[in-house]
Coordinates of C-alpha atoms in Angstrom, one line a residue:
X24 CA 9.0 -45.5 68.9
X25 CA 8.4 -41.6 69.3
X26 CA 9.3 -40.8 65.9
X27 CA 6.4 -42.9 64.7
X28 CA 3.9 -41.6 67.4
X29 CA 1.8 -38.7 66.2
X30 CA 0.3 -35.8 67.6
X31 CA -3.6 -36.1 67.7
X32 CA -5.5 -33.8 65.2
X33 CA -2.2 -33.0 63.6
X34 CA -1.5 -34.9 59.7
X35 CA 1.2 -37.4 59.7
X36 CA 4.5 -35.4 58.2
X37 CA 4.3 -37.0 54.5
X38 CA 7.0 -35.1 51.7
X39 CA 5.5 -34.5 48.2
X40 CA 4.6 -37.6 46.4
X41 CA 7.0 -38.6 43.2
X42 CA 4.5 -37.6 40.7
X43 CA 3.9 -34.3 42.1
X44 CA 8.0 -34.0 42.3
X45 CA 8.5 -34.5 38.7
X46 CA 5.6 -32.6 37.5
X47 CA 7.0 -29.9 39.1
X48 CA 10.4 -30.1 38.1
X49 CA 9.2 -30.3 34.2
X50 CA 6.4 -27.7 34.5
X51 CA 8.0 -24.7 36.4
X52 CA 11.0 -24.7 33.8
X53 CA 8.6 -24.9 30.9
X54 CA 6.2 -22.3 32.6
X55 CA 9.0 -19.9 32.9
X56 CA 10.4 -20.7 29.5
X57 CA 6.8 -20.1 27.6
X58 CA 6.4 -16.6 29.6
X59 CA 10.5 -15.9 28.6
X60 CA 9.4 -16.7 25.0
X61 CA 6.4 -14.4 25.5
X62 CA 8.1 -11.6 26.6
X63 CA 10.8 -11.6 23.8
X64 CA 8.7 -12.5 20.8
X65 CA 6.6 -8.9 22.7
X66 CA 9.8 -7.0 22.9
X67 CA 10.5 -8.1 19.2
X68 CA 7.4 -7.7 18.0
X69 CA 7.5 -3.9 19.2
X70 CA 11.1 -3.6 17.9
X71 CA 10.3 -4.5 15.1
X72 CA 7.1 -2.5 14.4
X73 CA 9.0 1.0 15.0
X74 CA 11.9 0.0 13.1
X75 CA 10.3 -1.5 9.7
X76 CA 7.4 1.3 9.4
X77 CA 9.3 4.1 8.5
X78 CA 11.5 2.0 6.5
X79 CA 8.3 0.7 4.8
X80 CA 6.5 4.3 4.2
X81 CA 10.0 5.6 2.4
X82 CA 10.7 2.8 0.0
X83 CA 7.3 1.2 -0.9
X84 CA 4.0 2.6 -1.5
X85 CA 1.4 3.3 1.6
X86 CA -1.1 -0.3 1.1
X87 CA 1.9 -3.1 1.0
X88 CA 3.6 -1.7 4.0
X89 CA 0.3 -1.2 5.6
X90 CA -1.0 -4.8 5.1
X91 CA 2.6 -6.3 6.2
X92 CA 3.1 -4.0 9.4
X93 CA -0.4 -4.8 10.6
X94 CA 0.0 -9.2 9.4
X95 CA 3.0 -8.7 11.5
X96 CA 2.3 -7.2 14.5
X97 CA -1.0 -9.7 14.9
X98 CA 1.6 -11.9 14.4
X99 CA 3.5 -11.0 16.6
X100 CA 0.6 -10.0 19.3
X101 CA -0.8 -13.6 18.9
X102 CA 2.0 -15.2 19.3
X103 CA 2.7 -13.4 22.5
X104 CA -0.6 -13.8 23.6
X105 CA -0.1 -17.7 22.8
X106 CA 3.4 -18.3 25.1
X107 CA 1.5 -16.6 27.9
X108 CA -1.5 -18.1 28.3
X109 CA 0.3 -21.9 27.5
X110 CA 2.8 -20.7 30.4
X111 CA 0.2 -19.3 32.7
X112 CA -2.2 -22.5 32.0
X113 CA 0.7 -24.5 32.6
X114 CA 1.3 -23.1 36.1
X115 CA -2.5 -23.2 37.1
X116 CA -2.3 -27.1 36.4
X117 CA 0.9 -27.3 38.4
X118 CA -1.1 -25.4 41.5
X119 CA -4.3 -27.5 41.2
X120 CA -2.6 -30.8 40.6
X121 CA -0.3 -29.9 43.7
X122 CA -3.7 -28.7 45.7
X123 CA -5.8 -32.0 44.9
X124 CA -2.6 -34.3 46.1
X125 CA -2.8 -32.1 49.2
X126 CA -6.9 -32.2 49.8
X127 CA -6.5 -36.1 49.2
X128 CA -3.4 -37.0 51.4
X129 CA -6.1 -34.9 54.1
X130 CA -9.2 -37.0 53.5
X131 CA -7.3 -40.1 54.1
X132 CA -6.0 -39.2 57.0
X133 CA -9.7 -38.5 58.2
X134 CA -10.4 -41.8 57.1
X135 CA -7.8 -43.5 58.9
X136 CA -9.2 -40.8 62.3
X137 CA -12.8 -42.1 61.7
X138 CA -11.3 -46.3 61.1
X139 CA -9.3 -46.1 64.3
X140 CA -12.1 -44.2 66.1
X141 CA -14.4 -47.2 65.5
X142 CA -11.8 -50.0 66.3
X143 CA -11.1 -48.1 69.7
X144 CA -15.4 -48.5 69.9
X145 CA -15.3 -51.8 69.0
X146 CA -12.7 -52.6 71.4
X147 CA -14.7 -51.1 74.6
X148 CA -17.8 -52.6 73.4
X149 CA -16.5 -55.8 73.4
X150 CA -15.0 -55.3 76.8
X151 CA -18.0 -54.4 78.5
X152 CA -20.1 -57.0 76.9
X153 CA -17.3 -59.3 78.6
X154 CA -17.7 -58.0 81.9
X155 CA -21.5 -58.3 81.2
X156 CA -21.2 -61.7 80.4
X157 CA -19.2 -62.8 83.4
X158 CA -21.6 -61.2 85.7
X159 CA -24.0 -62.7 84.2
X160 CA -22.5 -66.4 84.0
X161 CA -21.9 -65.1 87.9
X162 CA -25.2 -65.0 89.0
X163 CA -26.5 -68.0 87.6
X164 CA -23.5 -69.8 89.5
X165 CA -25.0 -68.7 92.7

């Protein structure tokens, strides 16, 4: 009977709901992978870039290596940019969905205060209008 009692003012201890489990356990490894991706298709990008220009200004002439070093590093520089923003959205969602599941679980729980707040008011009212009643039916005995 104690472990069900609850402290007043306090939540009632409730783990993560089973959406909110798998949503996390999908998007954090998907998160991390995009920002991975990110960083190496970066690192390539820039690898890359300083080993293909010289080898592009000694064999070909300067406008062809030009125009395929600069395709490639925006490229390169998009495609970065792409795996980090999908991972950082990604993990945003994850905090907001996890944040909303929290803010509702805490506006039940006021509902459930306020509900058992007016049944306790109920309850009193009805007692004293049964002790007003039996004075009453008390007097008009006598």
């Amino acid at each position: 009977m104690a472990e069900h009692q609850q402290r007043p003012g306090f939540m009632p201890e409730k783990g993560p709901s089973t959406s909110q489990v798998l949503a996390v356990i999908t998007l954090f490894p998907v998160g991390g992978i995009l920002l991975v991706l990110s960083g190496l298709t970066l690192a390539g990008t820039l690898i890359g870039l300083t080993v293909a220009t010289p080898l592009f200004v000694i064999f070909s002439p300067i406008l062809v290596p030009a125009a395929l070093v600069l395709a490639l590093a925006i490229t390169g520089f998009l495609t970065s940019g792409a795996f980090g923003i999908t991972a950082l959205s990604s993990l945003s969602w994850i905090v907001n969905y996890l944040r909303k599941g929290r803010v509702t679980e805490q506006m039940e729980h006021a509902r459930w205060r306020v509900q058992e707040g007016a049944g306790q008011l109920g309850m009193k009212a009805k007692e004293v209008g049964h002790g007003i009643q039996g004075k009453a039916q008390e007097t008009t005995r006598t």
